[in-house]
Short mmCIF file of C-alpha atoms and ligand atoms in Angstrom, two decimals:
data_model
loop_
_atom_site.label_atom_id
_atom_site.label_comp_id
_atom_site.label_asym_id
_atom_site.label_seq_id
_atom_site.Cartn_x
_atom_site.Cartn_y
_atom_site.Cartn_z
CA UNK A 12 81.35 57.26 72.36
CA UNK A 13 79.72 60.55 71.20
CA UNK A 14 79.30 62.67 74.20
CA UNK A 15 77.93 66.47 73.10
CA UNK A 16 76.28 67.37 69.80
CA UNK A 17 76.28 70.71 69.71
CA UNK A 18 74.87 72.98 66.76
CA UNK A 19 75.38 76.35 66.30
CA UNK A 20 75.32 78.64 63.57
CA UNK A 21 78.41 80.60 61.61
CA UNK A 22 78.66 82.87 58.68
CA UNK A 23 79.28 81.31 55.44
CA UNK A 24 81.59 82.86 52.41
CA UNK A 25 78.87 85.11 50.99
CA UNK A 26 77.93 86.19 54.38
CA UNK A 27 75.08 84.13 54.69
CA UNK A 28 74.29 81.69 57.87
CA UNK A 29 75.06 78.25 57.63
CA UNK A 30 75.18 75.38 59.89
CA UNK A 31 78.35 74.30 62.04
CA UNK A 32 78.27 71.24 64.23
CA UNK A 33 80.86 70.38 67.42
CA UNK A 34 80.74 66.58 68.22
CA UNK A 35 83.28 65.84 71.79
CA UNK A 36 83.39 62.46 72.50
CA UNK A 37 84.21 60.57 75.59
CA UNK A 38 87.60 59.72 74.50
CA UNK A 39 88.02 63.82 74.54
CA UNK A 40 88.01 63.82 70.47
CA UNK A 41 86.46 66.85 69.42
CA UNK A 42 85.22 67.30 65.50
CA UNK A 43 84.17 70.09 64.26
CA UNK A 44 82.87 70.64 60.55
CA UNK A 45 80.16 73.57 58.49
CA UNK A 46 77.89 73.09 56.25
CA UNK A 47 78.67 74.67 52.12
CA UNK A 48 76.05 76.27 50.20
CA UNK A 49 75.89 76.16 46.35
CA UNK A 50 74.34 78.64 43.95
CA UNK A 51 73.94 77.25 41.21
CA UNK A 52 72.47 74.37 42.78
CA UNK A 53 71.42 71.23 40.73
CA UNK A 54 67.50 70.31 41.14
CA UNK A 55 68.40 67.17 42.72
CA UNK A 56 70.41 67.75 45.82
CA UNK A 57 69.74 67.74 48.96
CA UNK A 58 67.55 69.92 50.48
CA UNK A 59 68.58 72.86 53.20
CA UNK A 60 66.30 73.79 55.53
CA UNK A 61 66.47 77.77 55.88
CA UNK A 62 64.03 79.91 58.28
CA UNK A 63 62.47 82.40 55.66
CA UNK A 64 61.15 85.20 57.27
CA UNK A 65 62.60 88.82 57.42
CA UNK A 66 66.01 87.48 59.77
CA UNK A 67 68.74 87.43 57.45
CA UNK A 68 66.37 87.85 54.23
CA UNK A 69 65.16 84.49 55.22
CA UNK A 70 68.41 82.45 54.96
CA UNK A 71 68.62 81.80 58.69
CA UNK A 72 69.34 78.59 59.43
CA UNK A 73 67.85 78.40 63.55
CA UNK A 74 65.41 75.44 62.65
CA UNK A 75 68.34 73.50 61.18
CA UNK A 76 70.14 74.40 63.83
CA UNK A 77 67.58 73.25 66.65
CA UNK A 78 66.65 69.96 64.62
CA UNK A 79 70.94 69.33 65.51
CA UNK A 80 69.94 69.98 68.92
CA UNK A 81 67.16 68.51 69.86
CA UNK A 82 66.35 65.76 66.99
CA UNK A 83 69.71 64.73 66.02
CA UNK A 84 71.69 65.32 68.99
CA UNK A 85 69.55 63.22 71.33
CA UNK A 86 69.60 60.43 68.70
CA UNK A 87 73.29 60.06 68.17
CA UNK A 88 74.72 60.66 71.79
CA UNK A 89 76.24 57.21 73.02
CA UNK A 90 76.79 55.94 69.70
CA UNK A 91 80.47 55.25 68.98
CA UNK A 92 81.70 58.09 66.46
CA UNK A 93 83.26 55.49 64.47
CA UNK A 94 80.35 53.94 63.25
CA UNK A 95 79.87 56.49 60.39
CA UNK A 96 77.12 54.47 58.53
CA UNK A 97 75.33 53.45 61.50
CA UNK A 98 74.75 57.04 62.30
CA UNK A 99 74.72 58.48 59.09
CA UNK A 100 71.80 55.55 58.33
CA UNK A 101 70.02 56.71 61.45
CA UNK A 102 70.15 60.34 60.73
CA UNK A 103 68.31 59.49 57.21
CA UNK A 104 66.06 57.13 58.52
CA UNK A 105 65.03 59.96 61.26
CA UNK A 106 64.69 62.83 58.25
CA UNK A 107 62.54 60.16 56.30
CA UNK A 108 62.41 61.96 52.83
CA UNK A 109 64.12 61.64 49.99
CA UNK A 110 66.11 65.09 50.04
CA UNK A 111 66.62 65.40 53.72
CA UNK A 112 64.11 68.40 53.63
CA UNK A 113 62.87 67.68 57.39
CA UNK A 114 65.91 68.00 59.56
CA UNK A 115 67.84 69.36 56.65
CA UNK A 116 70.53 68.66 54.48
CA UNK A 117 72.89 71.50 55.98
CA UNK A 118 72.19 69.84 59.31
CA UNK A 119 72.80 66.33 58.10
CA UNK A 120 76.12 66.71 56.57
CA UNK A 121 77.67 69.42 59.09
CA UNK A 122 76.49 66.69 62.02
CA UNK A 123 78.05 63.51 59.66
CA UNK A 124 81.46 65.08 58.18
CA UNK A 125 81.73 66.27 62.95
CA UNK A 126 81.25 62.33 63.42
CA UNK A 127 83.78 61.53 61.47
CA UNK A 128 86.58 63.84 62.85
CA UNK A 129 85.79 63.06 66.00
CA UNK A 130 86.25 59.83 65.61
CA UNK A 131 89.47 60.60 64.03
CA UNK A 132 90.76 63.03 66.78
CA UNK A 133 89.55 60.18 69.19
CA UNK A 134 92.03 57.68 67.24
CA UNK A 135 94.55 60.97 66.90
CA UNK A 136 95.18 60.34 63.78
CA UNK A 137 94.74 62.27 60.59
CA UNK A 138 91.18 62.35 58.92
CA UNK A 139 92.35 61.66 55.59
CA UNK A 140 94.51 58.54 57.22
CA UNK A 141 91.22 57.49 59.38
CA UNK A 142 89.04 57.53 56.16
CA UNK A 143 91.90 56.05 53.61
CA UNK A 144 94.33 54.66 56.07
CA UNK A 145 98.15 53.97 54.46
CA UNK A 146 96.85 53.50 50.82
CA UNK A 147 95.70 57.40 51.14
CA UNK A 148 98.63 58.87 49.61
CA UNK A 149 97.10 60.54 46.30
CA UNK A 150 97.46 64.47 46.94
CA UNK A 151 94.40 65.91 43.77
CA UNK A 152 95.09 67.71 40.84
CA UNK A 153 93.61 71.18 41.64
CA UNK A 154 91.45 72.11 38.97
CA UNK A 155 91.39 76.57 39.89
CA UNK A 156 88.58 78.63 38.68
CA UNK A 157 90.67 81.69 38.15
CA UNK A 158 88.12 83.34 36.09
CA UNK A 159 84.55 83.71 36.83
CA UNK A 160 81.22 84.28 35.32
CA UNK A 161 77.65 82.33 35.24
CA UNK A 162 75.79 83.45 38.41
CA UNK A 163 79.25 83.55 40.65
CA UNK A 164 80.21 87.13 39.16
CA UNK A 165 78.56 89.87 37.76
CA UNK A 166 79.95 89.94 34.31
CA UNK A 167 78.61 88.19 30.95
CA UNK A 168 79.94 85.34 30.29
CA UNK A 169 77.76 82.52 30.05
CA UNK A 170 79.93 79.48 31.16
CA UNK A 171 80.53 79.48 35.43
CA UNK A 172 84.02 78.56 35.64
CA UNK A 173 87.05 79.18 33.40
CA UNK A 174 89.79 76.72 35.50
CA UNK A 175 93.67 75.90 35.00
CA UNK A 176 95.01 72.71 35.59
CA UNK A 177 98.48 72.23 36.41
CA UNK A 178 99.14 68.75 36.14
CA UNK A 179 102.26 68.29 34.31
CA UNK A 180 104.04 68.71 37.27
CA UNK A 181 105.66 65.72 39.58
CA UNK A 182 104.39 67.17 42.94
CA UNK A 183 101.13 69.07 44.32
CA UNK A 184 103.10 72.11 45.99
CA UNK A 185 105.23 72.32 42.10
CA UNK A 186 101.84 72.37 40.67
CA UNK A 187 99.86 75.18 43.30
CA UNK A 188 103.08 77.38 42.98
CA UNK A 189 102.77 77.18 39.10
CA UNK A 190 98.68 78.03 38.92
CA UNK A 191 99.47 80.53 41.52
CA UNK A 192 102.00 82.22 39.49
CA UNK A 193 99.95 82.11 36.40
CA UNK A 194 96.95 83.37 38.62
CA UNK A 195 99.17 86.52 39.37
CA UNK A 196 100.03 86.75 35.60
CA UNK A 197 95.96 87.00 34.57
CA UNK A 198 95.80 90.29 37.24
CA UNK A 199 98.19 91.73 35.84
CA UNK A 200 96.95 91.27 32.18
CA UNK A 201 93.30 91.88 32.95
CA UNK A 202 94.65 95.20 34.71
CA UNK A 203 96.30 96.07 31.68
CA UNK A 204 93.42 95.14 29.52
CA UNK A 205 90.22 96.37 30.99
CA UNK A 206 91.50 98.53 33.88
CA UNK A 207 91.32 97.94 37.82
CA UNK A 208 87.81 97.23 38.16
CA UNK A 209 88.55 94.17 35.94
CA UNK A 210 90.68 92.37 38.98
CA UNK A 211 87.55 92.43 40.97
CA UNK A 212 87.05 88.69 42.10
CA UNK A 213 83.90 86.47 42.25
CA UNK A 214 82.40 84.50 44.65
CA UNK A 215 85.22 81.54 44.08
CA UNK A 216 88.09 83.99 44.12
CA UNK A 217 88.33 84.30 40.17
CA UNK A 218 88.59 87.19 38.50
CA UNK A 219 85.20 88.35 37.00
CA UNK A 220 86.47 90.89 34.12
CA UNK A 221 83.88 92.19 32.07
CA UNK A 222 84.37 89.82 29.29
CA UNK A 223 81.08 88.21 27.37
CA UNK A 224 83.05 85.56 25.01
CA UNK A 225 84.19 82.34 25.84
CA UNK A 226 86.63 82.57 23.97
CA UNK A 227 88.28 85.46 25.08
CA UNK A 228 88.22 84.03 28.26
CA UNK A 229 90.11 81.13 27.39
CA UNK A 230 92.03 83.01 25.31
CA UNK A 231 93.62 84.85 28.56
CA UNK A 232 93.84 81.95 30.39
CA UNK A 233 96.14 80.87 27.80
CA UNK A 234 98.04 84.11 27.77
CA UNK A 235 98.59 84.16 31.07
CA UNK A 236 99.44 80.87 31.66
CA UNK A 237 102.40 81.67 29.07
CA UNK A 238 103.05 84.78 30.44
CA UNK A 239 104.04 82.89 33.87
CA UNK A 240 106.55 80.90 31.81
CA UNK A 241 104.60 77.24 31.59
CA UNK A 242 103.70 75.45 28.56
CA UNK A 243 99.63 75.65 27.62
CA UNK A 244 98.88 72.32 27.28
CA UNK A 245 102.20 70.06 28.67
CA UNK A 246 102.43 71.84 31.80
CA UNK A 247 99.47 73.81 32.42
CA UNK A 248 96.13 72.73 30.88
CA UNK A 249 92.22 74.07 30.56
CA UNK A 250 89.01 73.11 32.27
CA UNK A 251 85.53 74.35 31.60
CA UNK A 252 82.28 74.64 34.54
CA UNK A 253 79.73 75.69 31.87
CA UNK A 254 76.91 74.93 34.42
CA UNK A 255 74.47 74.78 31.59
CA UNK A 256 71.31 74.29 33.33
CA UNK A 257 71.58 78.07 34.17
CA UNK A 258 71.24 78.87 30.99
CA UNK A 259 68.77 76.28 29.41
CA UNK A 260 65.81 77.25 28.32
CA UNK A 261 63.47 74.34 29.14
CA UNK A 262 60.07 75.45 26.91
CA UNK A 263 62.21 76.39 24.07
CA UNK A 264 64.70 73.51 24.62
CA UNK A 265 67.54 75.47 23.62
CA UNK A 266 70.89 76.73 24.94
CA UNK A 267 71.23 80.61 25.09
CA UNK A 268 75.21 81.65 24.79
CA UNK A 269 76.34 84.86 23.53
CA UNK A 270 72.60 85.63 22.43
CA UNK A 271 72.24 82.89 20.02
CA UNK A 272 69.68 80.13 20.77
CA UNK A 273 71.51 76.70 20.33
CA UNK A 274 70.43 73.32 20.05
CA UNK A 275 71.70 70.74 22.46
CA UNK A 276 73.49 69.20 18.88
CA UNK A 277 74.73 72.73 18.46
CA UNK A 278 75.76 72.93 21.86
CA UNK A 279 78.23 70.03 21.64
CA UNK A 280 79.67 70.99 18.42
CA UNK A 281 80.80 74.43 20.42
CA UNK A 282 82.44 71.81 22.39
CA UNK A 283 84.29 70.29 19.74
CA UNK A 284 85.36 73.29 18.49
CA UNK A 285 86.75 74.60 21.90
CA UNK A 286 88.48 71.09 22.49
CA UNK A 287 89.80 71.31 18.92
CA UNK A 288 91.48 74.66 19.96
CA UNK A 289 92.43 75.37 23.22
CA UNK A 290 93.86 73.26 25.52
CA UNK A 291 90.97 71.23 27.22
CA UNK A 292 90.94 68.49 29.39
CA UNK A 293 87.80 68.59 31.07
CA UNK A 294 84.09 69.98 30.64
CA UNK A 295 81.57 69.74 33.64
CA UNK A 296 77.58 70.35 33.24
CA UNK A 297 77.78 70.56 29.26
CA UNK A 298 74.19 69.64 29.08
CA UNK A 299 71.14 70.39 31.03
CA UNK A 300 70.97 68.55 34.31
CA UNK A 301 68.33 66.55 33.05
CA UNK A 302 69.76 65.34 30.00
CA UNK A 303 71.38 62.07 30.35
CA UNK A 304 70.94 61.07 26.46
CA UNK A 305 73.08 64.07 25.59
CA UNK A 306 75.71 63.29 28.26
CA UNK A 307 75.60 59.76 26.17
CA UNK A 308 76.44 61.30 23.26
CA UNK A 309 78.89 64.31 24.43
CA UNK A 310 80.69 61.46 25.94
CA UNK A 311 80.88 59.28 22.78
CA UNK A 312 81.79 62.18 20.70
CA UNK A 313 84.80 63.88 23.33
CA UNK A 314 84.88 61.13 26.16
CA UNK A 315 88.28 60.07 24.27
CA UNK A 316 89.78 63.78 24.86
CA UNK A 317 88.60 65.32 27.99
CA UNK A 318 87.00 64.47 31.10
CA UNK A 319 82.95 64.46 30.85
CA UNK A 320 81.93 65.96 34.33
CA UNK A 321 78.39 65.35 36.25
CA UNK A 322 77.53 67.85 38.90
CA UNK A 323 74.10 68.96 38.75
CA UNK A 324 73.55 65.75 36.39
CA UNK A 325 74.92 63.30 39.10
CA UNK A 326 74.28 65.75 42.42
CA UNK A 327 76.81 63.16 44.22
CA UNK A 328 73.98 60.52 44.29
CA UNK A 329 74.99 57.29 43.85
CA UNK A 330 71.03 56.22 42.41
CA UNK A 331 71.74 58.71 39.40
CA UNK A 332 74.94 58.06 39.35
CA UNK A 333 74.35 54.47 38.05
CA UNK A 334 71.86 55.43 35.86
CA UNK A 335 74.53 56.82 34.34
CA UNK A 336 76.96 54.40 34.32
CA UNK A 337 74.14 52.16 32.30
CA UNK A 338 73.71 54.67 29.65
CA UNK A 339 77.17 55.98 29.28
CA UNK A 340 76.38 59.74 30.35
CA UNK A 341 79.94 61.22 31.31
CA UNK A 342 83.20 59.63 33.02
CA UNK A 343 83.64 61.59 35.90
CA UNK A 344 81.48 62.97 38.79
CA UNK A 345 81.88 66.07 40.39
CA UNK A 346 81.60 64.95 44.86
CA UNK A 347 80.52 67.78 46.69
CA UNK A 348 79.04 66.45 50.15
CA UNK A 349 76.26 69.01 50.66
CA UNK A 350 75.01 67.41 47.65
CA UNK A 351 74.00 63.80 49.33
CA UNK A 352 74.07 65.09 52.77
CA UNK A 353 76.18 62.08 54.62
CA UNK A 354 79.90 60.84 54.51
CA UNK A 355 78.85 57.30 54.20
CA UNK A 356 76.24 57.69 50.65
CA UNK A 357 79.49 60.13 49.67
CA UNK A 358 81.92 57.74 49.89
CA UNK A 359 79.72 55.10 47.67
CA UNK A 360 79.31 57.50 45.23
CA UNK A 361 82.94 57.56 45.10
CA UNK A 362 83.32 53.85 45.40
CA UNK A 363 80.81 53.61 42.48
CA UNK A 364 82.43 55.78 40.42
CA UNK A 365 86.11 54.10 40.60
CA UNK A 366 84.43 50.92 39.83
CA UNK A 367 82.89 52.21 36.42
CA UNK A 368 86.32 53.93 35.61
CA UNK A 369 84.28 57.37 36.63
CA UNK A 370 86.90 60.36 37.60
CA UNK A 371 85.88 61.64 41.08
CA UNK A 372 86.42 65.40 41.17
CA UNK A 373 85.66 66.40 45.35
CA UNK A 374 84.36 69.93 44.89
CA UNK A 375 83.60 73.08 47.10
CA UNK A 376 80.72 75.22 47.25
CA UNK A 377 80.64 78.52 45.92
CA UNK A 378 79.17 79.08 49.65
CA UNK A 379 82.50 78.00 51.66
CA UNK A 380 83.83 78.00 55.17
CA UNK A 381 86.94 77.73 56.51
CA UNK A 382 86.44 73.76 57.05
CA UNK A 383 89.07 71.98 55.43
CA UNK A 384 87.17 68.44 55.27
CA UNK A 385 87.41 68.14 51.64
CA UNK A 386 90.72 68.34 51.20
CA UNK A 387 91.27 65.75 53.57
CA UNK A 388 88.47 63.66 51.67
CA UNK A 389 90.19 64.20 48.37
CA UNK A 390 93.41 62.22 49.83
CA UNK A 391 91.19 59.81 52.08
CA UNK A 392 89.14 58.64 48.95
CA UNK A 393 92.18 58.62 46.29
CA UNK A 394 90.13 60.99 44.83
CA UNK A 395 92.62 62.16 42.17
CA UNK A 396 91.13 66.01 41.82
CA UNK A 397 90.18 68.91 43.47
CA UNK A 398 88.42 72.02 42.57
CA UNK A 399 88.39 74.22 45.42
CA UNK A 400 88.22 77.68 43.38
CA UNK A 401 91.33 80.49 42.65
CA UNK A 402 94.17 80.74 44.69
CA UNK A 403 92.69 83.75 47.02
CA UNK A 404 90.10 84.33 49.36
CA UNK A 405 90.90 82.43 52.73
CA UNK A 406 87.86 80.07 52.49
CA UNK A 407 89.71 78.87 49.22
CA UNK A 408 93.04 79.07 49.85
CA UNK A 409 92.31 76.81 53.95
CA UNK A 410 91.56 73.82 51.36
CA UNK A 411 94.80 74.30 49.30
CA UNK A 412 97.15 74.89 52.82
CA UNK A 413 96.12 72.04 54.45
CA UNK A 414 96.96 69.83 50.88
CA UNK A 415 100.16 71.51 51.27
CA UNK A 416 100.09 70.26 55.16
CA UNK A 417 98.86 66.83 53.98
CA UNK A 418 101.58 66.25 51.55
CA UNK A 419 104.55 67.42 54.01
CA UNK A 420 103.18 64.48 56.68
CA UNK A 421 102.73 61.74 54.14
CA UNK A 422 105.77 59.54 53.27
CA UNK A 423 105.22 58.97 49.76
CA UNK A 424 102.89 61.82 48.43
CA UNK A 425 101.39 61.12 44.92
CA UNK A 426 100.84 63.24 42.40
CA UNK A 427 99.36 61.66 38.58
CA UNK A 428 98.66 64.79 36.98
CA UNK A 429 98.05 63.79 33.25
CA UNK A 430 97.69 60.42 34.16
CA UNK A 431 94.30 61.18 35.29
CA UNK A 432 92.61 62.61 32.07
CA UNK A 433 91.85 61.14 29.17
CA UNK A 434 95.45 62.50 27.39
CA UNK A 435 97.24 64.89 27.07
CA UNK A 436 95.65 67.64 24.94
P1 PGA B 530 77.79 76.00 43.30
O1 PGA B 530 78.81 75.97 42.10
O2 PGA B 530 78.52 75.65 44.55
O3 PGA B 530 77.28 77.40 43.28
O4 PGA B 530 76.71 75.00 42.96
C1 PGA B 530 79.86 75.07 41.98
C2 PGA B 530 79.74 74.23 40.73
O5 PGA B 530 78.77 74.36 39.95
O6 PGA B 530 80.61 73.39 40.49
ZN1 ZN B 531 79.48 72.65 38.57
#
């Protein structure tokens, strides 16, 4: 039974407040967990309530803080932490809207992912093993933004996220040590290339060198990934965050990338083009987040290649997840739990999505902490795939130690790698 609910607030990764909740139960379990924050947030998440105002330029989070304490708290003491749904139903019914704007979706889902270890440090067992029990032995794919640009870093480039994927490797720890090498490879060519300044890192831990192409971009990734002595492409492959809403314009209906004004057909024949030559295995946010007709057809035209990934299309909601599923917009979902604001509608997205044959990518926030949850959630749900940003900065690299602590305590640790995309490019 849950005995304290206690909210308090704690700085997130860009130094801005954010919501952590302690749940102790009677049992003496304690969980602890933080709210993320995105930045390039989709239009259709959740909803975090922030204080405005002059404290902390108005991204104070007391109200969400004292809606734990004295709305939530109250309502959820006595209830046994392992009725997840139960309480994450009550905490929604209590908010009442449709984006958790009244108590908050920062307070929701740091108070839901608390319930949920504490239940598991009641039990004393493992969270991943307490939300997947034995058949939880799949450690993700990391998918590492190692270079950075879109509103995460102060450079040109258009797209958000330029990520490796190392998944022609047997094992998860093979695989880090592999992107992590080829990381170290990219400093050391960016040095060379554009000077010091250029190994300045974003708010993922990418680099965010003063590039404006794509394709140059890429092009490094590919370098380096050589450089570290793996194959582009059979060891080592290429991922793409182009987080296009962010640069959609919605009178004009067009894409603007590199200066030119492009089409949304336009836009997916850049796609083809980048599939046809580098190699690609996955493309989140192609389209404007509005734009499931396009996903349709992006899908039909490269769904055969390379993963097709939702985030601000999908926002982790299972509602537009299925409308989606009828029309045939994507085959994989980006998870991030901020997004919904409970475990429990988080883990029917995810059972939704493995239904439909959907790839479930759990995600960070470009606003971290240094909660580990998600890694745990990646191997509770089977997830497959991570993306938990470069190999650097410690609210990153908490997600990728505790896989590596995850796969040393499970018997028979998992790793699919290829098996998991479309093929091979
Ligand atoms: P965000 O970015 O956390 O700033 O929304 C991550 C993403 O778009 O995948
Ligand atoms: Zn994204």
């Amino acid at each position: 039974k849950i005995k304290t609910v206690r909210g308090r607030y704690i700085l997130d990764s860009r130094g801005n407040p954010t919501v952590q909740v302690k749940i102790v139960t009677e049992g003496l379990g304690v969980g602890v967990a933080a709210a993320p924050s995105g930045a390039s947030t989709g239009i259709h998440e959740a909803v975090e309530v922030r204080d405005g105002g002059k404290e902390y330029h108005g991204k104070g989070v007391r109200k969400a803080v004292e809606n734990v304490n004295t709305i939530i708290a109250p309502a959820i003491t006595g209830m046994d932490s392992r009725h997840q749904v139960e309480i994450d139903y009550k905490m929604i019914e209590i908010d009442g809207t449709e984006n958790k704007s009244r108590l908050g979706g920062n307070a929701i889902i740091a108070t839901s992912l608390a319930v949920a270890k504490a239940a598991a440090s009641t039990m004393k067992i493992p969270l991943y093993y307490y939300i997947g029990g034995k058949q939880a032995n799949i450690l993700p794919v990391p998918m590492l933004n190692i270079i950075n640009g879109g509103v995460h870093a102060g450079n040109k480039l258009d797209f958000q996220e330029f990520m490796i994927v190392p998944a022609g490797f047997n094992s998860f720890h093979e695989a880090l040590r592999a992107a992590v090498e080829t990381y170290h490879e990219l400093k050391r060519i960016l040095k060379e290339k554009y000077g010091p300044s250029a190994i300045n890192v974003g708010d993922e831990g990418g680099y965010a060198p003063p590039l404006e192409k794509i394709r140059d971009a890429l092009d490094l990734l590919v370098e380096a990934i050589k450089a570290a002595g793996y194959s582009p492409g059979e060891e080592i492959a290429l991922a793409l965050d182009a987080a296009s809403s962010q640069f959609y314009n919605k009178e004009k209906k067009v894409y603007v990338v590199e200066g030119n004004e492009l089409t949304r057909d336009q836009m997916i024949e850049l796609y083809e083009e980048l599939v046809g030559d580098y190699p690609i295995v996955s493309i989140e946010d192609p389209l404007y987040e509005e734009d499931y007709e396009g996903f349709a057809e992006i899908t039909r035209r490269l769904g055969d290649k390379v993963l097709i990934v939702g985030d601000d299309l999908f926002t982790t909601n299972p509602k537009r997840l299925s409308k989606g599923i009828e029309v045939g917009a994507g085959n994989a979902i980006l998870v991030k739990v901020n997004q919904i604001g409970t475990l429990t509608e988080t883990m029917e997205v995810v059972r939704l999505a493995h239904i439909h044959n959907y790839r479930t990518i759990i995600s960070h926030r470009s606003g971290e902490t240094e909660d580990t949850t998600i890694a745990d959630l990646a191997v509770g749900f089977n997830a497959g795939l991570i993306k938990t940003g470069a190999p650097a900065r410690g609210e990153r690299t908490a997600k990728y130690n505790r896989l590596l602590e995850i796969e040393e305590e499970l018997e028979k640790p998992m790793y699919l790698g290829f098996k998991l995309f479309p093929r091979k490019p």
